[in-house]
Coordinates of C-alpha atoms in Angstrom, one line a residue:
M1 CA 96.0 -56.6 -73.0
N2 CA 98.5 -54.5 -71.2
R3 CA 98.9 -52.3 -74.3
L4 CA 95.1 -52.0 -74.6
A5 CA 94.7 -51.0 -70.9
M6 CA 97.5 -48.5 -71.2
A7 CA 95.7 -46.9 -74.2
A8 CA 92.4 -46.7 -72.3
L9 CA 94.0 -45.0 -69.4
V10 CA 95.7 -42.5 -71.6
S11 CA 92.4 -41.7 -73.4
L12 CA 90.6 -41.2 -70.1
A13 CA 93.3 -38.9 -68.8
V14 CA 92.9 -36.9 -72.0
V15 CA 89.1 -36.8 -72.0
S16 CA 88.5 -36.1 -68.2
P17 CA 89.8 -32.5 -68.3
S18 CA 87.5 -31.6 -71.2
V19 CA 84.4 -33.0 -69.5
A20 CA 85.2 -31.1 -66.3
A21 CA 85.6 -27.9 -68.2
Q22 CA 82.2 -28.4 -69.9
E23 CA 80.5 -29.0 -66.5
A24 CA 82.2 -25.9 -65.1
N25 CA 81.0 -23.8 -68.0
A26 CA 77.4 -25.2 -67.6
G27 CA 77.5 -24.2 -63.8
N28 CA 78.6 -20.7 -64.6
T29 CA 75.7 -20.3 -67.1
D30 CA 73.1 -21.4 -64.6
E31 CA 74.4 -18.9 -62.0
E32 CA 74.2 -16.1 -64.5
D33 CA 70.6 -17.1 -65.5
V34 CA 69.6 -17.1 -61.8
R35 CA 71.1 -13.7 -61.3
A36 CA 69.3 -12.4 -64.3
L37 CA 66.0 -13.8 -63.2
I38 CA 66.4 -12.3 -59.7
A39 CA 67.2 -8.9 -61.2
Q40 CA 64.1 -9.1 -63.4
L41 CA 62.0 -10.1 -60.3
E42 CA 63.3 -7.2 -58.2
A43 CA 62.5 -4.8 -61.1
L44 CA 59.0 -6.1 -61.4
K45 CA 58.5 -5.9 -57.6
A46 CA 59.7 -2.3 -57.6
S47 CA 57.4 -1.4 -60.5
Y48 CA 54.5 -3.1 -58.8
A49 CA 55.1 -1.3 -55.5
Q50 CA 55.3 2.0 -57.4
E51 CA 52.0 1.4 -59.2
V52 CA 50.3 0.5 -55.9
R53 CA 51.5 3.7 -54.3
R54 CA 50.2 5.7 -57.2
L55 CA 46.8 4.0 -56.9
R56 CA 46.6 4.9 -53.2
E57 CA 47.7 8.5 -53.8
L58 CA 45.0 8.8 -56.5
D59 CA 42.4 7.2 -54.2
M60 CA 43.2 9.7 -51.4
Q61 CA 43.1 12.7 -53.7
V62 CA 39.7 11.5 -55.1
Q63 CA 38.3 11.1 -51.5
A64 CA 39.6 14.6 -50.5
I65 CA 38.0 16.2 -53.5
Q66 CA 34.7 14.4 -52.8
A67 CA 34.7 15.5 -49.2
R68 CA 35.2 19.1 -50.2
V69 CA 32.5 19.0 -52.8
T70 CA 29.8 17.2 -50.8
G71 CA 30.8 18.1 -47.2
K72 CA 30.8 14.5 -46.3
T73 CA 33.2 11.6 -46.6
A74 CA 32.6 9.7 -49.8
Q75 CA 31.3 6.2 -49.2
G76 CA 32.1 4.9 -52.7
M77 CA 32.1 5.7 -56.4
P78 CA 30.5 4.0 -59.4
G79 CA 32.6 1.2 -60.7
A80 CA 35.7 -0.3 -59.0
P81 CA 37.4 2.3 -56.7
P82 CA 41.1 2.6 -56.9
Q83 CA 41.6 1.0 -53.5
A84 CA 39.7 -2.1 -54.7
V85 CA 42.0 -2.3 -57.7
A86 CA 45.1 -2.1 -55.4
A87 CA 43.6 -4.8 -53.1
Q88 CA 43.0 -7.1 -56.1
A89 CA 46.5 -6.5 -57.3
A90 CA 47.9 -7.4 -53.9
E91 CA 45.8 -10.6 -53.8
A92 CA 47.0 -11.6 -57.3
G93 CA 50.6 -11.1 -56.3
A94 CA 50.1 -13.2 -53.1
A95 CA 48.5 -15.9 -55.2
A96 CA 51.5 -15.9 -57.6
G97 CA 53.8 -16.5 -54.6
Q98 CA 55.1 -12.9 -54.6
P99 CA 55.4 -11.0 -51.3
A100 CA 53.1 -8.0 -50.9
A101 CA 54.6 -4.6 -51.6
P102 CA 55.3 -2.7 -48.4
P103 CA 52.7 0.2 -47.9
A104 CA 53.9 3.6 -48.6
E105 CA 54.4 5.7 -45.5
G106 CA 51.3 7.8 -44.6
Y107 CA 48.9 5.6 -46.7
A108 CA 46.7 2.7 -45.9
S109 CA 47.7 -0.7 -47.2
S110 CA 44.2 -1.8 -48.0
A111 CA 40.7 -0.5 -48.6
S112 CA 39.6 -1.3 -45.0
E113 CA 42.5 0.5 -43.5
A114 CA 42.0 3.5 -45.7
K115 CA 38.3 3.6 -44.5
Q116 CA 39.4 3.3 -40.9
A117 CA 41.9 6.1 -41.3
K118 CA 39.2 8.4 -42.8
E119 CA 36.8 7.5 -40.0
A120 CA 39.5 8.2 -37.3
S121 CA 40.4 11.6 -38.8
R122 CA 36.7 12.5 -39.2
R123 CA 35.8 11.4 -35.7
S124 CA 38.6 13.5 -34.1
V125 CA 37.4 16.6 -36.0
D126 CA 33.8 15.9 -35.1
D127 CA 34.7 15.6 -31.4
V128 CA 36.4 19.0 -31.5
K129 CA 33.5 20.6 -33.4
Q130 CA 31.0 19.1 -31.0
Q131 CA 32.8 20.8 -28.0
Q132 CA 33.4 24.1 -29.7
S133 CA 30.2 24.8 -31.6
A134 CA 28.0 22.0 -33.0
L135 CA 27.8 19.0 -35.3
F136 CA 25.6 19.8 -38.3
N137 CA 25.5 16.2 -39.7
Q138 CA 23.6 14.8 -36.6
R139 CA 19.8 15.0 -36.3
L140 CA 19.8 14.8 -32.5
T141 CA 22.5 14.6 -29.8
L142 CA 21.8 14.2 -26.1
E143 CA 24.6 15.1 -23.7
N144 CA 25.0 14.4 -20.0
S145 CA 27.7 16.2 -18.1
L146 CA 29.0 16.5 -14.5
S147 CA 31.4 19.3 -13.5
Y148 CA 33.1 20.3 -10.2
A149 CA 34.6 23.6 -9.4
R150 CA 36.6 24.7 -6.3
Y151 CA 37.0 28.3 -5.1
D152 CA 39.2 29.5 -2.2
R153 CA 39.4 33.2 -1.4
K154 CA 41.2 34.8 1.4
Q155 CA 41.0 38.5 2.4
L156 CA 42.7 40.5 5.1
T157 CA 40.5 43.1 6.7
L158 CA 41.9 46.0 8.7
N159 CA 39.6 48.2 10.8
G160 CA 41.6 51.0 12.5
F161 CA 44.3 53.4 11.7
L162 CA 48.1 53.6 11.3
A163 CA 49.9 55.4 14.1
L164 CA 53.4 56.9 13.6
D165 CA 53.4 55.4 10.1
A166 CA 54.4 52.0 11.6
I167 CA 52.0 50.9 14.3
F168 CA 48.5 49.7 13.4
L169 CA 45.8 50.4 16.0
G170 CA 42.4 48.6 15.6
N171 CA 41.0 45.2 14.7
I172 CA 42.7 42.7 12.3
A173 CA 40.4 40.1 10.7
I174 CA 41.0 37.4 8.2
E175 CA 38.1 36.4 6.0
N176 CA 38.2 33.2 4.0
V177 CA 35.5 31.8 1.7
E178 CA 35.8 28.2 0.4
S179 CA 33.2 27.1 -2.1
D180 CA 32.5 23.7 -3.8
S181 CA 30.1 23.6 -6.7
L182 CA 28.8 20.4 -8.4
T183 CA 26.7 20.8 -11.6
Y184 CA 24.8 18.3 -13.6
N185 CA 23.9 19.5 -17.0
F186 CA 21.5 17.9 -19.5
A187 CA 21.8 19.2 -23.0
A188 CA 19.9 18.5 -26.2
R189 CA 21.3 19.4 -29.7
W190 CA 18.8 19.3 -32.6
G191 CA 20.1 19.7 -36.1
L192 CA 17.4 21.3 -38.3
N193 CA 19.5 21.2 -41.5
P194 CA 23.1 21.0 -42.5
R195 CA 23.6 24.6 -41.4
L196 CA 21.4 25.2 -38.4
T197 CA 21.2 23.5 -34.9
L198 CA 19.3 24.4 -31.8
N199 CA 20.6 23.7 -28.3
L200 CA 19.0 23.5 -24.9
D201 CA 21.0 23.4 -21.6
V202 CA 19.3 22.6 -18.3
P203 CA 21.7 22.6 -15.3
Y204 CA 21.1 21.4 -11.7
I205 CA 23.5 22.9 -9.2
A206 CA 24.6 21.8 -5.7
R207 CA 26.8 24.3 -3.8
K208 CA 28.5 24.3 -0.4
T209 CA 30.2 27.4 0.9
I210 CA 32.2 27.7 4.1
Y211 CA 32.7 31.2 5.6
Q212 CA 35.5 31.9 8.0
K213 CA 36.1 35.2 9.8
G214 CA 39.0 36.0 12.1
G215 CA 38.7 38.6 14.8
A216 CA 35.6 37.1 16.4
G217 CA 34.7 38.7 19.7
G218 CA 37.3 41.4 19.0
S219 CA 40.2 39.0 19.3
A220 CA 42.5 38.5 16.2
A221 CA 43.2 34.9 17.3
A222 CA 39.5 33.9 17.4
I223 CA 38.0 32.5 14.2
A224 CA 34.3 32.0 13.5
Q225 CA 33.1 29.6 10.9
E226 CA 29.7 28.9 9.2
E227 CA 28.6 26.6 6.4
T228 CA 25.7 27.1 4.0
N229 CA 24.4 25.0 1.2
G230 CA 22.1 25.4 -1.8
T231 CA 20.7 23.1 -4.4
G232 CA 18.3 23.5 -7.3
I233 CA 17.9 24.1 -11.0
G234 CA 20.2 26.7 -12.5
D235 CA 19.7 29.2 -15.3
V236 CA 18.4 27.5 -18.5
T237 CA 20.1 28.5 -21.7
F238 CA 18.7 28.3 -25.3
T239 CA 21.1 28.8 -28.2
A240 CA 21.3 28.4 -32.0
N241 CA 24.3 27.7 -34.2
Y242 CA 24.6 28.7 -37.8
K243 CA 27.4 27.5 -40.1
L244 CA 28.6 30.5 -42.0
F245 CA 31.4 28.8 -44.0
G246 CA 32.6 25.2 -44.4
E247 CA 36.2 24.4 -44.2
R248 CA 37.9 24.8 -47.6
G249 CA 41.5 25.4 -48.4
W250 CA 43.0 27.9 -45.9
R251 CA 39.5 29.0 -44.6
P252 CA 38.3 27.3 -41.4
E253 CA 34.8 26.1 -40.7
T254 CA 33.2 29.2 -39.1
V255 CA 30.0 29.0 -36.9
L256 CA 27.9 31.9 -35.6
S257 CA 26.1 31.3 -32.4
G258 CA 23.5 33.3 -30.4
G259 CA 21.2 32.6 -27.5
V260 CA 19.5 33.7 -24.3
T261 CA 19.8 32.6 -20.7
A262 CA 16.7 32.7 -18.5
P263 CA 16.9 33.4 -14.8
T264 CA 15.3 30.1 -13.7
G265 CA 17.7 29.6 -10.8
R266 CA 17.5 31.1 -7.3
E267 CA 18.7 34.7 -7.6
P268 CA 21.3 36.0 -5.1
Y269 CA 19.1 39.0 -4.1
G270 CA 16.6 39.0 -1.3
L271 CA 18.0 35.9 0.4
D272 CA 17.5 35.3 4.1
W273 CA 20.6 36.0 6.3
E274 CA 21.9 34.4 9.4
V275 CA 23.6 36.7 11.9
I276 CA 26.5 34.9 13.5
E277 CA 28.0 37.7 15.6
R278 CA 27.2 41.3 16.7
D279 CA 29.3 43.7 18.7
D280 CA 28.4 45.7 21.8
D281 CA 26.7 48.4 19.7
D282 CA 24.5 45.7 17.9
F283 CA 26.6 46.2 14.8
I284 CA 26.7 43.0 12.7
R285 CA 30.2 41.6 12.6
F286 CA 29.6 38.3 10.9
A287 CA 26.5 37.2 8.8
V288 CA 26.1 34.6 6.1
P289 CA 23.2 33.9 3.6
A290 CA 20.9 31.1 4.8
E291 CA 21.2 29.3 1.5
Q292 CA 23.3 29.6 -1.6
P293 CA 21.9 30.9 -4.9
T294 CA 21.9 28.8 -8.1
G295 CA 21.5 31.6 -10.7
N296 CA 22.5 35.2 -11.4
G297 CA 18.9 36.5 -11.4
V298 CA 18.9 38.4 -14.7
W299 CA 18.2 37.7 -18.3
Q300 CA 21.3 37.5 -20.6
A301 CA 21.9 37.4 -24.3
N302 CA 25.0 36.2 -26.0
I303 CA 26.6 36.1 -29.4
G304 CA 29.7 34.3 -30.4
L305 CA 31.9 33.2 -33.3
S306 CA 33.9 29.9 -33.4
A307 CA 36.3 28.5 -36.0
V308 CA 37.8 25.0 -36.5
K309 CA 40.7 24.2 -38.9
T310 CA 42.3 20.9 -39.6
A311 CA 46.1 20.9 -40.1
D312 CA 47.0 17.3 -40.1
P313 CA 47.8 15.9 -37.6
A314 CA 46.6 18.9 -35.5
I315 CA 43.1 20.5 -35.2
L316 CA 43.1 24.2 -34.4
F317 CA 40.1 25.9 -32.9
A318 CA 39.2 29.4 -31.5
N319 CA 36.2 31.3 -30.2
V320 CA 35.2 34.8 -29.2
G321 CA 31.9 36.1 -27.9
Y322 CA 30.0 38.8 -26.0
I323 CA 27.4 38.5 -23.2
Y324 CA 24.9 41.3 -22.5
S325 CA 23.0 41.4 -19.2
F326 CA 19.6 43.1 -18.9
E327 CA 18.7 45.1 -15.8
R328 CA 16.0 43.7 -13.5
S329 CA 14.1 44.9 -10.4
F330 CA 14.2 43.0 -7.1
D331 CA 12.3 43.4 -3.8
D332 CA 15.6 43.7 -1.9
I333 CA 19.1 44.3 -3.2
D334 CA 20.6 45.2 0.2
G335 CA 23.1 42.8 1.8
N336 CA 22.2 44.0 5.3
P337 CA 20.0 41.5 7.1
D338 CA 18.3 44.2 9.1
T339 CA 17.0 46.3 6.2
I340 CA 15.0 45.8 3.0
N341 CA 15.7 48.1 0.1
P342 CA 14.1 47.4 -3.3
G343 CA 15.9 48.4 -6.4
D344 CA 17.4 47.5 -9.8
V345 CA 20.5 45.5 -10.7
K346 CA 22.5 45.6 -13.9
L347 CA 25.3 43.1 -14.1
G348 CA 28.4 44.0 -16.0
D349 CA 28.6 42.8 -19.6
S350 CA 31.2 40.1 -20.4
F351 CA 33.6 39.5 -23.2
Y352 CA 35.2 36.1 -23.7
F353 CA 37.7 34.5 -26.0
G354 CA 39.8 31.3 -26.3
A355 CA 42.0 29.2 -28.5
G356 CA 43.6 25.8 -28.5
V357 CA 44.8 22.8 -30.4
A358 CA 43.9 19.1 -30.4
F359 CA 45.8 16.0 -31.5
A360 CA 44.4 12.5 -32.4
F361 CA 46.5 9.7 -30.8
N362 CA 44.5 7.0 -32.6
E363 CA 41.0 6.3 -34.0
R364 CA 39.5 6.6 -30.5
T365 CA 41.6 9.0 -28.4
S366 CA 42.5 12.6 -28.8
L367 CA 44.1 15.2 -26.5
S368 CA 43.4 19.0 -26.5
I369 CA 45.0 22.0 -24.8
S370 CA 43.4 25.4 -24.8
F371 CA 43.3 28.8 -23.0
S372 CA 40.1 30.7 -22.3
D373 CA 39.4 34.0 -20.6
K374 CA 36.3 35.9 -19.6
L375 CA 36.4 39.6 -18.8
S376 CA 33.4 41.1 -16.9
A377 CA 32.7 44.8 -16.3
R378 CA 31.5 46.2 -13.0
A379 CA 27.9 45.6 -11.9
S380 CA 25.6 48.6 -11.1
T381 CA 22.8 48.9 -8.6
R382 CA 20.1 51.5 -8.1
Y383 CA 17.8 51.8 -5.1
K384 CA 14.3 52.7 -5.7
D385 CA 14.1 56.4 -7.0
G386 CA 17.9 56.6 -6.6
K387 CA 20.9 56.8 -9.0
W388 CA 22.9 54.1 -10.5
M389 CA 26.1 53.2 -8.6
K390 CA 29.0 51.0 -9.6
V391 CA 29.7 48.0 -7.3
I392 CA 33.3 48.2 -6.4
G393 CA 35.1 44.9 -6.8
S394 CA 32.4 43.3 -9.0
D395 CA 34.6 43.3 -12.2
A396 CA 36.5 40.1 -12.9
N397 CA 39.1 38.5 -15.1
A398 CA 38.8 34.7 -15.2
G399 CA 41.6 33.1 -17.2
T400 CA 41.8 29.3 -17.4
L401 CA 44.2 26.7 -18.9
N402 CA 42.2 23.7 -20.1
L403 CA 43.5 20.1 -20.7
G404 CA 41.1 17.6 -22.2
V405 CA 41.0 14.0 -23.3
T406 CA 38.3 12.6 -25.6
Y407 CA 37.7 8.9 -26.0
A408 CA 35.2 7.4 -28.5
L409 CA 33.2 4.8 -26.5
T410 CA 31.1 3.6 -29.5
S411 CA 30.3 4.9 -33.0
K412 CA 27.6 7.1 -31.3
A413 CA 28.9 7.9 -27.8
T414 CA 31.9 9.8 -26.8
F415 CA 33.5 10.3 -23.3
V416 CA 35.0 13.8 -22.8
S417 CA 37.1 14.8 -19.7
M418 CA 38.3 18.3 -19.1
L419 CA 40.6 19.7 -16.4
G420 CA 40.6 23.5 -15.9
I421 CA 43.4 25.3 -14.0
G422 CA 42.7 28.8 -12.8
L423 CA 45.3 31.4 -13.9
T424 CA 43.8 34.5 -12.3
P425 CA 42.2 35.1 -8.8
D426 CA 38.7 35.4 -10.3
A427 CA 38.8 32.0 -12.0
P428 CA 38.1 28.7 -10.1
D429 CA 41.2 27.2 -8.4
F430 CA 40.5 24.2 -10.6
S431 CA 37.6 22.6 -12.3
L432 CA 36.9 19.0 -13.5
A433 CA 34.2 18.1 -16.1
F434 CA 33.0 14.9 -17.6
K435 CA 30.7 14.7 -20.6
V436 CA 29.0 11.9 -22.6
P437 CA 27.4 13.1 -25.8
Y438 CA 25.2 10.4 -27.5
M439 CA 24.3 10.9 -31.1
L440 CA 20.9 9.4 -32.1

């Protein structure tokens, strides 16, 4: 027995190392198989992700070509669109237990996200076009807007002479005019066809002006003040927009506009005056109009050109135009409350231009910054049977820096806010406007 036991132990000692070696070899083979399978899986994932990216790129290219050809965003194509194929491939991968491939930067990861991206980009461009010229793919748009403007003008008046090149002898008066203007405007935009729209703007204006004059009663320290108000309909404007070119390649969308402004508001000529102060010789020292005008009193015609160019992610826009004022006769064009002098008035023609850029933050919000300027020539007046005379100081240069934010309330309504900062003395100190266009 002892010999048999010793033989068994010796055989086990000899066999055990060989079994352990076989098990170690089997373990190494399994690890190599796992590594090989993982490598194949990673290769398949990379190939799958590359194919999905290619499908999305082809989808975006097809949509861009369709938009250029039809002028509208394509809603679909016959058969299965590329984004649907990509979505089905992603669902098949998820069903097989494979993680979805990460979306390529700059592209949507699904058909719904691609559609949202297109709508967001189109909505931002449409908002800019709506403010600069017109939307030609809308049948009817109604717009309500409310704007406020603040003016503050100070002027030093010297009535006397300078003695010994250093001493002023006479009256020193400080004149100050502070004006607040609130305007509600109702506008209707009617698209006749994809190239022509008609626009009607009807403003209602409320104005308050405070006049201050130093030197009351002959004393430089005394200040007289008077406030006047005026409310009523303003000058109604009718315009038309015609699309000359659509956006294609380097060429921006270009729109030609023209229209007329009717003198439906209260003209600033022939108003009643209130005399606040007279001197000892019955000369009027201080007089103000009894009520504020709401229009300029003359017919005007305007023509302009605007352009909008998308340069993702920015939207560039610019405009230029000319306003011609027709002469008109009035029963009284004299600012003296004691006299009545009929005559003709010819306001100076105006030239305006502007440019800016807009950026879309997301599918609802965009920010714009722009500069606008309006140059007006001197006005001319002519008393009855007299000669035309230029009105000194009637020319103007009104430059404004504009900051705007646009927010899409719904698919049909947009909220637009605009802050204007006056850069020249002839521009408002600041202006604030709110608009809500509603597309029917």
